[in-house]
Amino acid sequence: MSKNNTYILAIESSCDDTAAAVLYNDKTLANVVAGQAVHEQYGGVVPELASRAHQQNIVPVVHEALRKANVKKEQLNAVAFTSGPGLMGSLLVGTSFAKSLAMGLNIPLIDVNHMQAHILAHFIDEEGFDKPQFPFLAMTISGGHTQIVRVDSYFEMTVLGQTLDDAVGEAFDKSAKILGLPYPGGPLIDKYAQLGNPKAYKFTKPKVGDLDFSFSGLKTAVLYFYQREIAADPDFVEKNRNDICASIQYTIVNILMDKLKKAVKQTGITQVAIGGGVSANSGIRKALKDAEGKYGWKTFVPKFEYTTDNAAMIGIVGYLKYTQNELEATEYANTQVMAQSRLKL
Ligand code: KG4
Ligand code: ZN
């Protein structure tokens, strides 16, 4: 079987985005994402509602991806899907759909780890975007995870440090919620931060050992700060929104950069890639660019559409697994493969 002309359909449904993509080898032909507005009013993802929305979205999203790619399902060589980590009820929708489709088309089914996909998204062929060389460091920063990973090859990854409590995206979203901003608040903090003074207010950084992170203290610090200031002036947030957001973002970016610098020092690896929803943040993007001149790092920031959850990143992992010669047909996911909410890297 020739693996030079591979069409892969990829499905991602681990959290609150229903996504499907079609890849031709390592190129994205279509990358469709249906978000779920239903969670906004609750200030966070409601798992049962997410699962129901995935069930409504999955068929139209897959249709749309195939239509945009101009690929017929009979042309597909394999179906890749996220098997974890994520919300169980959400994962099950994508998993069941992928299994049935692969079975119906009689083609391989490839299970993909969502966190591995955030890292390997850097290997999607895109004009103007370099691919990292092995070994490199990857920092995955999202609403569910915060990890620093050493990447020695496509499938050899070692977690060097991770959050002990909240993920960095949660720190953004929960701080935003305290300030009265809608969910997800990360992009809004980013937007206001760009207009404010990052040194207007000071939030202490957590003291956590080695390369691990902790963000729950920051959320509490923001809450106490808010309560104190609002007691003195009820309009405090309206008057100072930009400065507050800039100061929170500055603190978070500093926490991330401090750990990255430590990881570079410990490993001697100066190629640094980021991935996950928070890698869309303008503050972390700028800090990484600055590190190129300041410390001589080579940094990799994914194309915007591959930062937040998407299926193209699942597709590239599917493609890499499919074309690895050592991977025998029996090593593809069989239909017994289960969704795993706590799947490790
Ligand atoms: O990777 P992702 O789409 O989903 C998870 O796997 O969690 O990440 C979503 C997270 C949310 O917490 C969202 O607020 C955050 O990414 N996010 C941002 C920005 N864009 C998305 N946080 C800060 N600044 C942004 N520009
Ligand atoms: Zn994600």
Short mmCIF file of C-alpha atoms and ligand atoms in Angstrom, two decimals:
data_model
loop_
_atom_site.label_atom_id
_atom_site.label_comp_id
_atom_site.label_asym_id
_atom_site.label_seq_id
_atom_site.Cartn_x
_atom_site.Cartn_y
_atom_site.Cartn_z
CA MET A 1 0.00 0.00 0.00
CA SER A 2 1.45 3.38 -0.98
CA LYS A 3 1.67 5.81 1.87
CA ASN A 4 2.72 8.78 -0.23
CA ASN A 5 -0.81 9.76 -1.07
CA THR A 6 -2.62 9.56 2.21
CA TYR A 7 -5.96 11.09 3.01
CA ILE A 8 -6.80 11.14 6.70
CA LEU A 9 -10.03 12.23 8.32
CA ALA A 10 -9.48 13.41 11.88
CA ILE A 11 -12.01 13.96 14.64
CA GLU A 12 -11.56 15.89 17.89
CA SER A 13 -14.25 16.09 20.59
CA SER A 14 -12.36 16.08 23.90
CA CYS A 15 -13.84 19.24 25.41
CA ASP A 16 -16.28 21.81 24.04
CA ASP A 17 -15.25 22.06 20.39
CA THR A 18 -16.52 19.59 17.81
CA ALA A 19 -13.86 19.46 15.12
CA ALA A 20 -13.09 17.54 11.95
CA ALA A 21 -10.21 17.89 9.52
CA VAL A 22 -9.02 16.28 6.31
CA LEU A 23 -5.29 16.03 5.67
CA TYR A 24 -3.49 15.06 2.49
CA ASN A 25 -0.18 13.74 3.83
CA ASP A 26 1.04 16.48 6.21
CA LYS A 27 -1.05 19.26 4.63
CA THR A 28 -4.40 20.47 5.88
CA LEU A 29 -7.13 20.44 3.25
CA ALA A 30 -9.94 21.37 5.64
CA ASN A 31 -10.04 22.20 9.33
CA VAL A 32 -13.57 22.76 10.64
CA VAL A 33 -14.42 23.65 14.24
CA ALA A 34 -17.88 24.13 15.74
CA GLY A 35 -17.67 25.88 19.08
CA GLN A 36 -20.42 25.58 21.69
CA ALA A 37 -21.95 28.88 22.78
CA VAL A 38 -24.21 27.00 25.20
CA HIS A 39 -21.53 27.16 27.96
CA GLU A 40 -21.12 30.94 28.00
CA GLN A 41 -23.99 31.58 30.38
CA TYR A 42 -22.52 29.13 32.92
CA GLY A 43 -19.02 30.63 32.98
CA GLY A 44 -17.41 27.27 32.15
CA VAL A 45 -17.93 24.02 30.27
CA VAL A 46 -20.91 21.94 31.43
CA PRO A 47 -19.93 18.34 30.54
CA GLU A 48 -23.45 17.02 29.86
CA LEU A 49 -24.26 19.94 27.57
CA ALA A 50 -20.93 19.51 25.78
CA SER A 51 -21.66 15.86 25.09
CA ARG A 52 -25.13 16.66 23.73
CA ALA A 53 -23.78 19.45 21.51
CA HIS A 54 -21.12 17.08 20.11
CA GLN A 55 -23.87 14.65 19.15
CA GLN A 56 -25.69 17.42 17.29
CA ASN A 57 -22.55 18.79 15.62
CA ILE A 58 -20.50 15.78 14.65
CA VAL A 59 -22.26 14.73 11.44
CA PRO A 60 -22.51 18.25 9.93
CA VAL A 61 -18.92 19.06 10.94
CA VAL A 62 -17.50 15.93 9.29
CA HIS A 63 -19.62 16.56 6.16
CA GLU A 64 -18.35 20.12 6.01
CA ALA A 65 -14.71 19.03 6.35
CA LEU A 66 -15.04 16.50 3.52
CA ARG A 67 -16.88 19.04 1.35
CA LYS A 68 -14.29 21.78 1.92
CA ALA A 69 -11.44 19.35 1.24
CA ASN A 70 -13.23 18.08 -1.86
CA VAL A 71 -12.53 14.53 -0.75
CA LYS A 72 -15.01 11.65 -0.87
CA LYS A 73 -15.15 9.32 2.10
CA GLU A 74 -14.20 6.42 -0.18
CA GLN A 75 -10.84 8.17 -0.79
CA LEU A 76 -9.92 8.15 2.91
CA ASN A 77 -7.03 5.92 4.01
CA ALA A 78 -7.61 6.14 7.75
CA VAL A 79 -9.69 7.77 10.46
CA ALA A 80 -7.86 9.39 13.41
CA PHE A 81 -9.62 10.45 16.59
CA THR A 82 -8.85 11.81 20.06
CA SER A 83 -9.04 9.00 22.60
CA GLY A 84 -8.07 11.24 25.55
CA PRO A 85 -7.46 13.06 27.78
CA GLY A 86 -10.68 15.03 28.07
CA LEU A 87 -14.27 14.90 29.25
CA MET A 88 -15.59 11.35 29.09
CA GLY A 89 -19.01 12.21 27.66
CA SER A 90 -17.37 14.35 24.98
CA LEU A 91 -14.67 11.85 24.05
CA LEU A 92 -17.24 9.10 23.67
CA VAL A 93 -19.07 10.94 20.88
CA GLY A 94 -15.95 11.31 18.70
CA THR A 95 -14.70 7.82 19.58
CA SER A 96 -17.96 6.09 18.68
CA PHE A 97 -18.32 8.08 15.48
CA ALA A 98 -14.73 7.37 14.38
CA LYS A 99 -15.04 3.66 15.14
CA SER A 100 -18.26 3.29 13.17
CA LEU A 101 -16.94 5.23 10.20
CA ALA A 102 -13.65 3.30 10.05
CA MET A 103 -15.54 0.04 10.35
CA GLY A 104 -18.02 1.04 7.64
CA LEU A 105 -15.22 2.08 5.26
CA ASN A 106 -13.02 -0.85 6.32
CA ILE A 107 -9.95 1.38 6.88
CA PRO A 108 -7.56 1.73 9.84
CA LEU A 109 -8.64 3.58 12.94
CA ILE A 110 -5.89 5.56 14.70
CA ASP A 111 -6.23 6.71 18.30
CA VAL A 112 -4.51 9.98 19.19
CA ASN A 113 -3.48 11.54 22.50
CA HIS A 114 -4.78 15.12 22.58
CA MET A 115 -1.69 16.49 24.39
CA GLN A 116 0.68 14.81 21.94
CA ALA A 117 -1.37 16.41 19.16
CA HIS A 118 -0.97 19.93 20.58
CA ILE A 119 2.81 19.36 20.32
CA LEU A 120 2.91 17.62 16.95
CA ALA A 121 0.72 20.33 15.39
CA HIS A 122 4.09 21.97 14.63
CA PHE A 123 4.66 19.29 11.98
CA ILE A 124 1.69 20.30 9.83
CA ASP A 125 3.19 21.64 6.61
CA GLU A 126 2.41 25.35 6.47
CA GLU A 127 4.11 28.01 4.42
CA GLY A 128 6.12 30.37 6.60
CA PHE A 129 6.23 27.99 9.58
CA ASP A 130 9.40 26.05 10.39
CA LYS A 131 9.26 22.63 11.98
CA PRO A 132 11.28 22.05 15.17
CA GLN A 133 14.26 19.67 15.10
CA PHE A 134 14.60 16.93 17.71
CA PRO A 135 15.20 17.23 20.59
CA PHE A 136 13.10 20.25 21.49
CA LEU A 137 11.13 21.50 24.47
CA ALA A 138 7.38 21.93 24.19
CA MET A 139 5.21 23.85 26.58
CA THR A 140 1.55 22.92 26.26
CA ILE A 141 -0.65 25.58 27.76
CA SER A 142 -4.40 25.14 27.55
CA GLY A 143 -7.62 25.24 29.53
CA GLY A 144 -7.01 21.73 30.81
CA HIS A 145 -3.23 21.35 30.94
CA THR A 146 0.07 23.06 31.61
CA GLN A 147 3.12 20.94 30.86
CA ILE A 148 6.75 21.27 29.84
CA VAL A 149 7.71 18.29 27.72
CA ARG A 150 11.01 17.11 26.31
CA VAL A 151 10.40 15.80 22.78
CA ASP A 152 13.07 13.40 21.48
CA SER A 153 11.13 12.09 18.49
CA TYR A 154 7.53 12.11 17.27
CA PHE A 155 6.54 9.53 19.83
CA GLU A 156 9.18 9.84 22.55
CA MET A 157 8.02 12.53 24.93
CA THR A 158 8.92 13.05 28.59
CA VAL A 159 6.95 15.33 30.87
CA LEU A 160 9.50 17.46 32.77
CA GLY A 161 7.00 19.51 34.76
CA GLN A 162 3.30 20.21 35.02
CA THR A 163 0.68 22.03 37.00
CA LEU A 164 -0.12 20.75 40.46
CA ASP A 165 -3.58 22.33 40.45
CA ASP A 166 -5.25 24.66 37.91
CA ALA A 167 -4.16 24.87 34.28
CA VAL A 168 -2.90 28.21 32.99
CA GLY A 169 -6.03 28.65 30.83
CA GLU A 170 -8.12 28.25 33.98
CA ALA A 171 -6.05 30.98 35.65
CA PHE A 172 -6.99 33.26 32.75
CA ASP A 173 -10.63 32.18 32.66
CA LYS A 174 -11.20 32.29 36.43
CA SER A 175 -9.53 35.68 36.78
CA ALA A 176 -11.72 36.93 33.93
CA LYS A 177 -14.80 35.56 35.65
CA ILE A 178 -13.94 37.45 38.86
CA LEU A 179 -13.69 40.61 36.74
CA GLY A 180 -17.16 39.91 35.30
CA LEU A 181 -15.97 38.89 31.82
CA PRO A 182 -17.77 36.07 29.93
CA TYR A 183 -16.33 32.58 29.36
CA PRO A 184 -13.77 31.88 27.98
CA GLY A 185 -12.13 34.97 29.42
CA GLY A 186 -8.54 34.26 28.29
CA PRO A 187 -8.85 36.00 24.91
CA LEU A 188 -10.60 38.99 26.54
CA ILE A 189 -7.89 39.42 29.18
CA ASP A 190 -5.43 39.35 26.29
CA LYS A 191 -7.42 41.99 24.38
CA TYR A 192 -7.66 44.43 27.32
CA ALA A 193 -4.08 43.69 28.43
CA GLN A 194 -2.75 45.08 25.17
CA LEU A 195 -4.14 48.49 26.15
CA GLY A 196 -2.98 48.52 29.77
CA ASN A 197 0.04 48.96 32.01
CA PRO A 198 1.45 45.54 33.01
CA LYS A 199 3.13 46.96 36.10
CA ALA A 200 0.07 48.78 37.48
CA TYR A 201 -0.69 46.07 40.05
CA LYS A 202 1.52 43.39 41.51
CA PHE A 203 0.45 39.78 42.02
CA THR A 204 2.89 37.46 43.73
CA LYS A 205 4.22 34.49 41.84
CA PRO A 206 3.80 31.01 43.36
CA LYS A 207 6.80 29.20 44.78
CA VAL A 208 6.66 25.71 43.30
CA GLY A 209 9.60 23.40 43.01
CA ASP A 210 11.54 22.54 39.90
CA LEU A 211 9.58 22.69 36.65
CA ASP A 212 6.10 22.31 38.11
CA PHE A 213 3.44 25.01 38.11
CA SER A 214 0.67 26.14 40.43
CA PHE A 215 -2.03 28.62 39.45
CA SER A 216 -4.68 28.28 42.15
CA GLY A 217 -2.93 30.88 44.35
CA LEU A 218 -3.07 33.48 41.59
CA LYS A 219 -6.82 33.03 41.24
CA THR A 220 -7.23 33.61 45.00
CA ALA A 221 -4.90 36.64 44.86
CA VAL A 222 -7.02 38.14 42.06
CA LEU A 223 -10.20 37.48 44.08
CA TYR A 224 -8.85 39.18 47.25
CA PHE A 225 -7.51 42.07 45.20
CA TYR A 226 -10.92 42.48 43.55
CA GLN A 227 -12.82 42.34 46.85
CA ARG A 228 -10.50 44.87 48.49
CA GLU A 229 -10.59 47.36 45.63
CA ILE A 230 -14.29 47.07 44.93
CA ALA A 231 -15.07 47.75 48.62
CA ALA A 232 -13.25 51.09 48.30
CA ASP A 233 -14.65 51.97 44.85
CA PRO A 234 -17.51 49.99 43.25
CA ASP A 235 -16.44 51.19 39.79
CA PHE A 236 -12.83 50.09 40.24
CA VAL A 237 -12.93 47.37 37.56
CA GLU A 238 -14.65 49.53 34.93
CA LYS A 239 -12.13 52.33 35.51
CA ASN A 240 -9.03 50.13 35.48
CA ARG A 241 -9.91 47.08 33.36
CA ASN A 242 -7.00 47.40 30.95
CA ASP A 243 -4.39 47.81 33.70
CA ILE A 244 -5.82 44.93 35.76
CA CYS A 245 -5.82 42.59 32.73
CA ALA A 246 -2.31 43.69 31.71
CA SER A 247 -1.00 43.04 35.24
CA ILE A 248 -2.60 39.57 35.45
CA GLN A 249 -1.27 38.63 32.01
CA TYR A 250 2.19 39.96 32.86
CA THR A 251 2.27 37.78 36.00
CA ILE A 252 1.16 34.64 34.14
CA VAL A 253 3.61 35.17 31.27
CA ASN A 254 6.42 35.67 33.79
CA ILE A 255 5.53 32.43 35.58
CA LEU A 256 5.60 30.52 32.27
CA MET A 257 8.83 32.13 31.07
CA ASP A 258 10.63 31.53 34.40
CA LYS A 259 9.95 27.80 34.12
CA LEU A 260 10.89 27.67 30.46
CA LYS A 261 14.21 29.37 31.20
CA LYS A 262 14.82 26.82 33.94
CA ALA A 263 13.98 23.94 31.57
CA VAL A 264 16.37 25.28 28.92
CA LYS A 265 19.10 25.58 31.55
CA GLN A 266 18.54 22.05 32.86
CA THR A 267 18.39 20.33 29.47
CA GLY A 268 20.66 22.53 27.36
CA ILE A 269 17.95 22.44 24.68
CA THR A 270 17.31 25.86 23.17
CA GLN A 271 14.56 25.02 20.70
CA VAL A 272 11.27 25.85 22.36
CA ALA A 273 7.78 25.26 20.96
CA ILE A 274 4.44 26.15 22.49
CA GLY A 275 0.99 24.72 21.86
CA GLY A 276 -2.55 24.73 23.24
CA GLY A 277 -5.17 27.45 23.50
CA VAL A 278 -3.08 29.83 25.61
CA SER A 279 -0.34 29.89 22.94
CA ALA A 280 -2.68 32.30 21.13
CA ASN A 281 -1.86 34.82 23.86
CA SER A 282 -0.05 37.92 22.62
CA GLY A 283 2.01 38.24 25.82
CA ILE A 284 3.53 34.77 25.66
CA ARG A 285 4.08 35.11 21.89
CA LYS A 286 6.01 38.33 22.41
CA ALA A 287 8.02 36.94 25.34
CA LEU A 288 9.10 33.99 23.19
CA LYS A 289 10.07 36.22 20.26
CA ASP A 290 12.11 38.37 22.66
CA ALA A 291 13.85 35.25 24.01
CA GLU A 292 15.24 34.58 20.53
CA GLY A 293 17.30 37.78 20.65
CA LYS A 294 17.88 37.78 24.39
CA TYR A 295 18.88 34.16 25.01
CA GLY A 296 19.53 32.80 21.51
CA TRP A 297 16.58 30.38 21.57
CA LYS A 298 14.79 29.24 18.43
CA THR A 299 11.08 29.39 19.15
CA PHE A 300 8.03 27.90 17.44
CA VAL A 301 4.55 29.30 17.80
CA PRO A 302 1.78 27.47 15.94
CA LYS A 303 -0.39 29.07 13.29
CA PHE A 304 -3.39 30.63 15.04
CA GLU A 305 -5.91 28.00 13.85
CA TYR A 306 -3.78 25.23 15.42
CA THR A 307 -3.53 26.80 18.88
CA THR A 308 -7.00 26.15 20.31
CA ASP A 309 -8.58 22.72 19.97
CA ASN A 310 -8.80 21.58 16.36
CA ALA A 311 -8.79 18.33 14.41
CA ALA A 312 -5.89 19.11 12.03
CA MET A 313 -3.51 18.46 14.94
CA ILE A 314 -5.18 15.07 15.45
CA GLY A 315 -4.81 14.43 11.73
CA ILE A 316 -1.06 15.10 11.68
CA VAL A 317 -0.52 12.60 14.50
CA GLY A 318 -2.71 10.14 12.57
CA TYR A 319 -0.59 10.72 9.48
CA LEU A 320 2.72 10.32 11.38
CA LYS A 321 1.51 7.10 13.00
CA TYR A 322 0.15 5.81 9.70
CA THR A 323 3.41 6.40 7.85
CA GLN A 324 5.80 5.15 10.53
CA ASN A 325 7.15 2.03 8.88
CA GLU A 326 7.59 0.18 12.13
CA LEU A 327 3.93 0.57 12.87
CA GLU A 328 2.24 -2.64 11.81
CA ALA A 329 -1.38 -2.70 10.83
CA THR A 330 -2.19 -4.53 14.07
CA GLU A 331 -0.93 -1.56 16.08
CA TYR A 332 -3.64 0.72 14.84
CA ALA A 333 -6.46 1.20 17.27
CA ASN A 334 -8.79 -1.71 17.04
CA THR A 335 -12.45 -1.15 17.62
CA GLN A 336 -12.03 -2.18 21.27
CA VAL A 337 -10.04 0.98 22.04
CA MET A 338 -11.66 3.00 24.80
CA ALA A 339 -11.92 6.71 25.39
CA GLN A 340 -9.73 7.56 28.41
CA SER A 341 -10.42 10.80 30.23
CA ARG A 342 -7.06 10.72 32.07
CA LEU A 343 -4.86 9.44 29.26
CA LYS A 344 -1.21 10.29 29.99
CA LEU A 345 1.37 11.52 27.51
O1 KG4 B 1 -6.46 24.17 23.91
P1 KG4 B 1 -7.79 24.75 24.24
O2 KG4 B 1 -8.66 25.24 23.11
O3 KG4 B 1 -8.66 23.75 25.03
C1 KG4 B 1 -8.17 22.89 26.00
O4 KG4 B 1 -7.65 21.80 25.62
O5 KG4 B 1 -8.24 23.29 27.16
O6 KG4 B 1 -7.53 25.95 25.27
C2 KG4 B 1 -8.58 26.77 25.72
C3 KG4 B 1 -8.00 27.79 26.70
C4 KG4 B 1 -9.05 28.60 27.44
O7 KG4 B 1 -8.73 28.61 28.81
C5 KG4 B 1 -8.92 29.99 26.82
O8 KG4 B 1 -9.26 31.03 27.70
C6 KG4 B 1 -7.44 30.01 26.52
O9 KG4 B 1 -7.17 28.73 26.00
N1 KG4 B 1 -7.09 31.05 25.53
C7 KG4 B 1 -6.36 32.15 25.83
C8 KG4 B 1 -6.26 32.90 24.63
N2 KG4 B 1 -6.94 32.24 23.64
C9 KG4 B 1 -7.44 31.11 24.22
N3 KG4 B 1 -5.78 32.54 26.97
C10 KG4 B 1 -5.10 33.69 26.96
N4 KG4 B 1 -4.97 34.48 25.87
C11 KG4 B 1 -5.53 34.13 24.68
N5 KG4 B 1 -5.38 34.91 23.61
ZN ZN B 2 -6.48 21.28 23.92
#
